[in-house]
mmCIF file of C-alpha atoms in Angstrom:
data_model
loop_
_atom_site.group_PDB
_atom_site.id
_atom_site.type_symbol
_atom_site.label_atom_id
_atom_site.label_comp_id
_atom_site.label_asym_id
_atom_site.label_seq_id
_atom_site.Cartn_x
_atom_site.Cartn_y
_atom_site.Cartn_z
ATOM 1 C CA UNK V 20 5.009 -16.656 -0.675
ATOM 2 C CA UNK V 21 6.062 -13.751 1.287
ATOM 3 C CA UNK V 22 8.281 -12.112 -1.474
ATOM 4 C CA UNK V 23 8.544 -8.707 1.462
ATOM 5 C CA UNK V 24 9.233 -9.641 4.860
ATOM 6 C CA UNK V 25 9.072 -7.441 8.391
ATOM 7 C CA UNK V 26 9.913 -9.920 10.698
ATOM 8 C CA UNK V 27 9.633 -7.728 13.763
ATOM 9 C CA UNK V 28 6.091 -6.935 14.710
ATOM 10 C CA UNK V 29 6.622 -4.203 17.048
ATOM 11 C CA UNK V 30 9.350 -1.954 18.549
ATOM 12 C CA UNK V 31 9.705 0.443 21.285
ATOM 13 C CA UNK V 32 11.932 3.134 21.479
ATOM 14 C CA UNK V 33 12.509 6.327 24.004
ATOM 15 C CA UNK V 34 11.445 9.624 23.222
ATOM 16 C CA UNK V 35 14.916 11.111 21.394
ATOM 17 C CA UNK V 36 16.397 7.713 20.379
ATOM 18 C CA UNK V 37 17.141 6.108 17.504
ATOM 19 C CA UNK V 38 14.236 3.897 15.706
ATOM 20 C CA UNK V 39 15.493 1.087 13.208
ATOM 21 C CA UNK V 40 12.756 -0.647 11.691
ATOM 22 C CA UNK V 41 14.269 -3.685 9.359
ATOM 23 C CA UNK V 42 13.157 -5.112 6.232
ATOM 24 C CA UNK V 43 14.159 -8.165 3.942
ATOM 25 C CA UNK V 44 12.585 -8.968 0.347
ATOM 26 C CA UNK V 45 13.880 -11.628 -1.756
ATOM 27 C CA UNK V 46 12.695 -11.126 -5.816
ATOM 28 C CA UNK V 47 15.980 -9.531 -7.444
ATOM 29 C CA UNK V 48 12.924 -7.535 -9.684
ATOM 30 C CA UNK V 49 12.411 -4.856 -7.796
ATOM 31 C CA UNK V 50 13.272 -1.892 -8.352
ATOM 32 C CA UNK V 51 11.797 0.800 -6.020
ATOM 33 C CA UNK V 52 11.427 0.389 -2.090
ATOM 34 C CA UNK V 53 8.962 2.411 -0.157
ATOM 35 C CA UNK V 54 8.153 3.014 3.711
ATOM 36 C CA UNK V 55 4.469 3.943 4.447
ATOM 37 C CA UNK V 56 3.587 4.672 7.875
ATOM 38 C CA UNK V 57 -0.148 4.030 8.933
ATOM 39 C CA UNK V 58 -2.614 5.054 11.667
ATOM 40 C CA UNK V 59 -5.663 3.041 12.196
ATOM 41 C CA UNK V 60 -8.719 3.452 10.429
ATOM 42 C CA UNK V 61 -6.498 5.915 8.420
ATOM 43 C CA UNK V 62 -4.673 4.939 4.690
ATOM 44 C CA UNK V 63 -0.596 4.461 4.357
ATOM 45 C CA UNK V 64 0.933 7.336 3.628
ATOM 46 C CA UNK V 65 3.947 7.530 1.998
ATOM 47 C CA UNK V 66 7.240 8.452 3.877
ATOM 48 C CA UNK V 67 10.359 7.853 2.188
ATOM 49 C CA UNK V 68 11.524 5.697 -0.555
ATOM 50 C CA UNK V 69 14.813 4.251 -2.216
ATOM 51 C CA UNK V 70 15.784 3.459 -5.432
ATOM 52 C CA UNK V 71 17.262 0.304 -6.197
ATOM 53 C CA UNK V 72 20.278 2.183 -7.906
ATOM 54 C CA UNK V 73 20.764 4.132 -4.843
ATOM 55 C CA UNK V 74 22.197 2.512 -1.325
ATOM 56 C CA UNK V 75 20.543 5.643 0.827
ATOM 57 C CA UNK V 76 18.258 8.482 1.054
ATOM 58 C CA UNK V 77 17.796 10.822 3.559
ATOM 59 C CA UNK V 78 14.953 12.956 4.006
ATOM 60 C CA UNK V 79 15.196 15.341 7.475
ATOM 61 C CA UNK V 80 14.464 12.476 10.533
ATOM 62 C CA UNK V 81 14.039 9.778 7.869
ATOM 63 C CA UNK V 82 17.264 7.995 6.439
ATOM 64 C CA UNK V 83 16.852 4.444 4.489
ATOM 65 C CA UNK V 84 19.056 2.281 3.758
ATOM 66 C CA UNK V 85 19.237 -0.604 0.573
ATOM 67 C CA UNK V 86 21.688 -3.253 0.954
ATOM 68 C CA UNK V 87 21.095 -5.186 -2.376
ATOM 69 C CA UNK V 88 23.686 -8.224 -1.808
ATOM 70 C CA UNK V 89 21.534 -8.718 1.019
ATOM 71 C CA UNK V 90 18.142 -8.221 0.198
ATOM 72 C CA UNK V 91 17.868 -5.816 3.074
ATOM 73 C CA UNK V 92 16.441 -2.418 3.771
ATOM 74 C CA UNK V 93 16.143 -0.730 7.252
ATOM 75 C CA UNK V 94 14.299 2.858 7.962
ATOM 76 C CA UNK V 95 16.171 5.218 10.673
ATOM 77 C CA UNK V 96 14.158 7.589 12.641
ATOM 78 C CA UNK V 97 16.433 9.621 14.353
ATOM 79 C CA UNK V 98 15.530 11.395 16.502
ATOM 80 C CA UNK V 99 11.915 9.503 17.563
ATOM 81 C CA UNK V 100 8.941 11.515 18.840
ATOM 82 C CA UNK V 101 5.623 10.463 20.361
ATOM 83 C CA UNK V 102 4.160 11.157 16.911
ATOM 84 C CA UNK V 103 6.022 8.857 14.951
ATOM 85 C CA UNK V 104 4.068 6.292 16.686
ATOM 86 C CA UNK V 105 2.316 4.227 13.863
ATOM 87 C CA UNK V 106 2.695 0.605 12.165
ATOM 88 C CA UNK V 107 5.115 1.131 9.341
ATOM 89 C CA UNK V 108 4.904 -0.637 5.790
ATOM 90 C CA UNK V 109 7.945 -1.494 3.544
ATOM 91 C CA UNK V 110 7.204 -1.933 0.198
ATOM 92 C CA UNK V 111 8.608 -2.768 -2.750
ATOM 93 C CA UNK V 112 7.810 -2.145 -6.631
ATOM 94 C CA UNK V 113 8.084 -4.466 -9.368
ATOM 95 C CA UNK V 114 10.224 -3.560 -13.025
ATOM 96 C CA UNK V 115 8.620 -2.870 -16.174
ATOM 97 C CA UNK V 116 4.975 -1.829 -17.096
ATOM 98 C CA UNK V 117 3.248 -2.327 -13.627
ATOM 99 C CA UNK V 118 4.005 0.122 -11.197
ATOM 100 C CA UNK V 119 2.369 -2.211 -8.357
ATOM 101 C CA UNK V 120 3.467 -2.230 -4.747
ATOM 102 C CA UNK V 121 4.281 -5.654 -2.434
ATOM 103 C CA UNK V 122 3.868 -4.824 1.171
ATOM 104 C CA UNK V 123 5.742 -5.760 4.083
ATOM 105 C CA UNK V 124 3.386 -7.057 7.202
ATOM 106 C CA UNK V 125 4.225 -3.901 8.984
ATOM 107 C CA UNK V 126 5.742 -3.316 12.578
ATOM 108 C CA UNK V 127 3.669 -1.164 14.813
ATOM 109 C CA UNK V 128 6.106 1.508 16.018
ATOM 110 C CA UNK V 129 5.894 2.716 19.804
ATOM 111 C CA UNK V 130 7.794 5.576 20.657
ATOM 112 C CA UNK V 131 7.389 6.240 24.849
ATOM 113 C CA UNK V 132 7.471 9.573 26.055
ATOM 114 C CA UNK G 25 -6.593 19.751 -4.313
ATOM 115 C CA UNK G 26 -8.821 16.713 -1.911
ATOM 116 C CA UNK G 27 -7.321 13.626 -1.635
ATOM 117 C CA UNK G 28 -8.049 10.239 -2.468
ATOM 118 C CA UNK G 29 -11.937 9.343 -1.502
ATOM 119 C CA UNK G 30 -13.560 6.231 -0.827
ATOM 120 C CA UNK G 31 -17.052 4.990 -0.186
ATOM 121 C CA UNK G 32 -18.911 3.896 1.811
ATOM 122 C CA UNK G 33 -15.974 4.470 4.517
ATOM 123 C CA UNK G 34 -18.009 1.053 6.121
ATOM 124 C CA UNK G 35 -19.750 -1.480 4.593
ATOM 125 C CA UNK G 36 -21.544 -4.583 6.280
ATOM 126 C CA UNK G 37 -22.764 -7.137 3.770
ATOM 127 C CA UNK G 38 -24.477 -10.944 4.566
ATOM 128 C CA UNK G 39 -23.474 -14.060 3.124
ATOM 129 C CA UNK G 40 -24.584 -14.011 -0.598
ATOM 130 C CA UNK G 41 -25.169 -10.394 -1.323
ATOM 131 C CA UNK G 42 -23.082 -7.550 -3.197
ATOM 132 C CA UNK G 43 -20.393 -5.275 -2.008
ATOM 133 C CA UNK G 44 -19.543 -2.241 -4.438
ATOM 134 C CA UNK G 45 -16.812 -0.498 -3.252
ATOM 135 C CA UNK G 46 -16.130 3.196 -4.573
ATOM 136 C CA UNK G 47 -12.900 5.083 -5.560
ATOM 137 C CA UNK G 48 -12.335 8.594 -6.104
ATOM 138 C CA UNK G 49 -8.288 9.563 -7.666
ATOM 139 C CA UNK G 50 -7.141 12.666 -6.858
ATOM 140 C CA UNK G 51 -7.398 15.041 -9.299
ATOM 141 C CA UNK G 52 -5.058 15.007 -12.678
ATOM 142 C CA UNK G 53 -4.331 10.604 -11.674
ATOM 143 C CA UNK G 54 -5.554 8.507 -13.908
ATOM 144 C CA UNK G 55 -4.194 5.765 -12.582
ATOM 145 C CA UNK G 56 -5.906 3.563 -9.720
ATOM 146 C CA UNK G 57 -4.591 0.782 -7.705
ATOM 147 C CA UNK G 58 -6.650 -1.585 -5.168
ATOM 148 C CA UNK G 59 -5.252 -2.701 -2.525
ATOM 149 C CA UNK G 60 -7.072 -5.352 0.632
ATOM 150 C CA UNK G 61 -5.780 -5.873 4.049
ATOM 151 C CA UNK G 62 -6.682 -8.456 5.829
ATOM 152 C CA UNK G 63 -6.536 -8.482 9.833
ATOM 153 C CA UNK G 64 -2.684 -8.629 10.779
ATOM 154 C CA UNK G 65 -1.606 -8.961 7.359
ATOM 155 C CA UNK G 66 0.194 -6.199 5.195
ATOM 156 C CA UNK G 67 -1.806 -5.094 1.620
ATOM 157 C CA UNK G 68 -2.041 -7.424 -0.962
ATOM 158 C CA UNK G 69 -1.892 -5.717 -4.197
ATOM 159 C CA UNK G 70 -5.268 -7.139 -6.733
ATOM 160 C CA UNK G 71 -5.659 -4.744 -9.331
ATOM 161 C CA UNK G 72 -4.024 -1.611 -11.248
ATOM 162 C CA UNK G 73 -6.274 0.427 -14.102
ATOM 163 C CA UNK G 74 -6.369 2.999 -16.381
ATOM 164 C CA UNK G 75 -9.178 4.749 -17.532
ATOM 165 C CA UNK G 76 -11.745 2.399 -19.525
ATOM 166 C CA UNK G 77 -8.447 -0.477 -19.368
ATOM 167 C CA UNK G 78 -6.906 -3.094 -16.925
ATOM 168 C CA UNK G 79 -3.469 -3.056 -16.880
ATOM 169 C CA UNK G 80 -2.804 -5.686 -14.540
ATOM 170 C CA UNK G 81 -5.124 -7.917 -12.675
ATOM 171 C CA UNK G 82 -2.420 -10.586 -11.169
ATOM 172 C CA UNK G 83 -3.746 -9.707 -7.620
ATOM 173 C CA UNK G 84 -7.706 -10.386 -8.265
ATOM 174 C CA UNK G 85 -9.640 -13.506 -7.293
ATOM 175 C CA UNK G 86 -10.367 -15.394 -10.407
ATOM 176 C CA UNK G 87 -14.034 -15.554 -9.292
ATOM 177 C CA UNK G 88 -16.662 -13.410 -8.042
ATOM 178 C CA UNK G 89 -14.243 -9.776 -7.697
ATOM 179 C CA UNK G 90 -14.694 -7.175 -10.815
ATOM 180 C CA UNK G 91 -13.207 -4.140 -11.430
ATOM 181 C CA UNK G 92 -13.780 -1.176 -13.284
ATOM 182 C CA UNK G 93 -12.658 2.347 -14.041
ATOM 183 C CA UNK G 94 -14.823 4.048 -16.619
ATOM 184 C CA UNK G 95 -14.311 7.241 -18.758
ATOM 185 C CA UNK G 96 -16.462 9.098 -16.106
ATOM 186 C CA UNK G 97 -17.432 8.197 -12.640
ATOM 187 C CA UNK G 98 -15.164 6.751 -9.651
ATOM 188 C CA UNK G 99 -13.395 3.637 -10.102
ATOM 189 C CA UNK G 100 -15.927 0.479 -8.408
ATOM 190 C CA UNK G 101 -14.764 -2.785 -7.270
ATOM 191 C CA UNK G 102 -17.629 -5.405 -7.072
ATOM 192 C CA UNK G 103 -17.322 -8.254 -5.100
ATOM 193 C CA UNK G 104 -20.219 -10.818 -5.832
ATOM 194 C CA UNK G 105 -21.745 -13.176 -3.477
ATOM 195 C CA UNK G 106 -19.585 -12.098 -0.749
ATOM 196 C CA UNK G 107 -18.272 -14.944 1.874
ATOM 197 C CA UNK G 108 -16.817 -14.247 5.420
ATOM 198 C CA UNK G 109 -13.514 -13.688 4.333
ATOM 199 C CA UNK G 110 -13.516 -11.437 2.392
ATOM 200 C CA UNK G 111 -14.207 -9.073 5.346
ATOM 201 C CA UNK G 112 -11.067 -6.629 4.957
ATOM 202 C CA UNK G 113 -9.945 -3.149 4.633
ATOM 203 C CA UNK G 114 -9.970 -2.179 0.980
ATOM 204 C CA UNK G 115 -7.682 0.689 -0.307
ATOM 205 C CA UNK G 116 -7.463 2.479 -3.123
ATOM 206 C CA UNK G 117 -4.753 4.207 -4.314
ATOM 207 C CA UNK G 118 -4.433 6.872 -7.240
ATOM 208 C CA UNK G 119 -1.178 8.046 -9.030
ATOM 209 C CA UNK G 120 -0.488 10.269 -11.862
ATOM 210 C CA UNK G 121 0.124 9.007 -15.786
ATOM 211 C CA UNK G 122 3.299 6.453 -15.722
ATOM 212 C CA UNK G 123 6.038 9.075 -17.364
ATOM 213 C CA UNK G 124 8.996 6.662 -17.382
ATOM 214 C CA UNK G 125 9.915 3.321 -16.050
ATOM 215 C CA UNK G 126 13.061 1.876 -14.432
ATOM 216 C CA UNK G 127 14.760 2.622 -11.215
ATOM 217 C CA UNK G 128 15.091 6.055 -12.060
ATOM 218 C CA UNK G 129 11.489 7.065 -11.178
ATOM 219 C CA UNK G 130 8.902 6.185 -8.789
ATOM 220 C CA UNK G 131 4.873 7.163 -9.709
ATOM 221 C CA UNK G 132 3.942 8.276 -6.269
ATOM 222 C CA UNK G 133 0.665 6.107 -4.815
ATOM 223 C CA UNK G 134 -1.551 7.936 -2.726
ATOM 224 C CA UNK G 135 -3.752 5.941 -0.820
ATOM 225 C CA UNK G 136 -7.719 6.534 0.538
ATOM 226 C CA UNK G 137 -8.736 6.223 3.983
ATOM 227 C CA UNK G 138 -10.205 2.666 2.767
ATOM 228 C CA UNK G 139 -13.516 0.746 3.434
ATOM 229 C CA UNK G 140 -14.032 -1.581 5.759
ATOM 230 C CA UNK G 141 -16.050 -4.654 4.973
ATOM 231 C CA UNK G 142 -17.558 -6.702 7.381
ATOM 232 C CA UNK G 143 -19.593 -9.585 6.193
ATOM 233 C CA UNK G 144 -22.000 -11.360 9.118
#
């Protein structure tokens, strides 16, 4: 039961452009989202998150964006650089006590010089 | 202030024998999560502690995974008897004391390089 979906497994974007990476969960219980972006052999590493009272949050390059009614986030990178090159996570946190994460299955993020 | 550390960074294991897995939190967290990632999969959440207490364990195996975080020492997971698939990438992640709940505040996770388990 994939409860945090990523349905695109890759993406590549020009150097400059705009990269929209999409996400869809579907348990009305959470109430934090999270992007992670991850290098291999390397851990995530957090990069922006949302709260599920909020509908965006912008942080320099990094916007996200919650539409509840639709059980949808997206991340903008804006613009994209060679180093933003990674497989990104969404996440999102479950109410109450446990402050555990459910991960997307991450899209792999190339971004062409 | 070091970050997260885990070891062995690599661990290769045959059918049958132990894998202890080792967690370090940052300094000042208290708070450790495990995470495993299996190939082309995202993490699957298993276990969240607190010093000397599980606080939720809704992600472990019933059988053969342990998990511990004592007073002193680095957080260990155990797996027992290990079988071919559990070969993974394990993280650990480490956040600071849980101030508040509710959408109004996130506990930031930050996550170990992770070890690799590869049993033949």
């Amino acid at each position: 039961d994939q409860q945090v979906k990523q349905n695109s497994p890759s993406l590549s974007v020009q150097e400059g452009r705009i990269s929209i990476l999409n996400c869809d969960y579907t348990n009305s219980m959470f109430d934090y989202f999270l992007w992670y972006k991850k290098y291999p052999a390397e851990g995530p590493t957090f990069l922006i998150s949302i709260s599920s009272i909020k509908d965006k949050n912008e942080d320099g390059r990094f916007t996200v964006f919650l539409n509840k009614s639709a059980k949808h986030l997206s991340l903008h990178i804006v613009p994209s650089q060679p180093g933003d090159s990674a497989v990104y996570f969404c996440a999102a946190r479950y109410g109450g006590a446990t402050n555990k994460l459910i991960f997307g299955t991450g899209t792999l993020l190339a971004v062409q010089p | 202030n070091a970050g997260v550390m885990q070891n062995p960074r690599h661990l290769v294991r045959r059918r049958g024998q132990e894998a202890r897995l080792r967690c370090s939190p940052m300094k000042g967290h208290s708070h450790v999560y495990w995470y495993r990632q299996l190939p082309e999969e995202g993490l699957k959440f298993m276990v969240y502690l607190q010093k000397e207490n599980i606080i939720d364990e809704s992600g472990m195996p019933k059988e053969r995974f342990s998990a511990e975080f004592p007073k002193e020492g680095p957080s260990i997971l155990r797996i027992q008897q290990v079988v071919r698939g559990d070969s993974a990438a394990y993280f650990c992640a480490s956040s600071p004391p849980l101030l508040a709940g509710g959408p109004n505040y996130y506990n930031e996770q930050f996550f170990g390089p992770g070890t690799r388990l590869t049993v033949l």
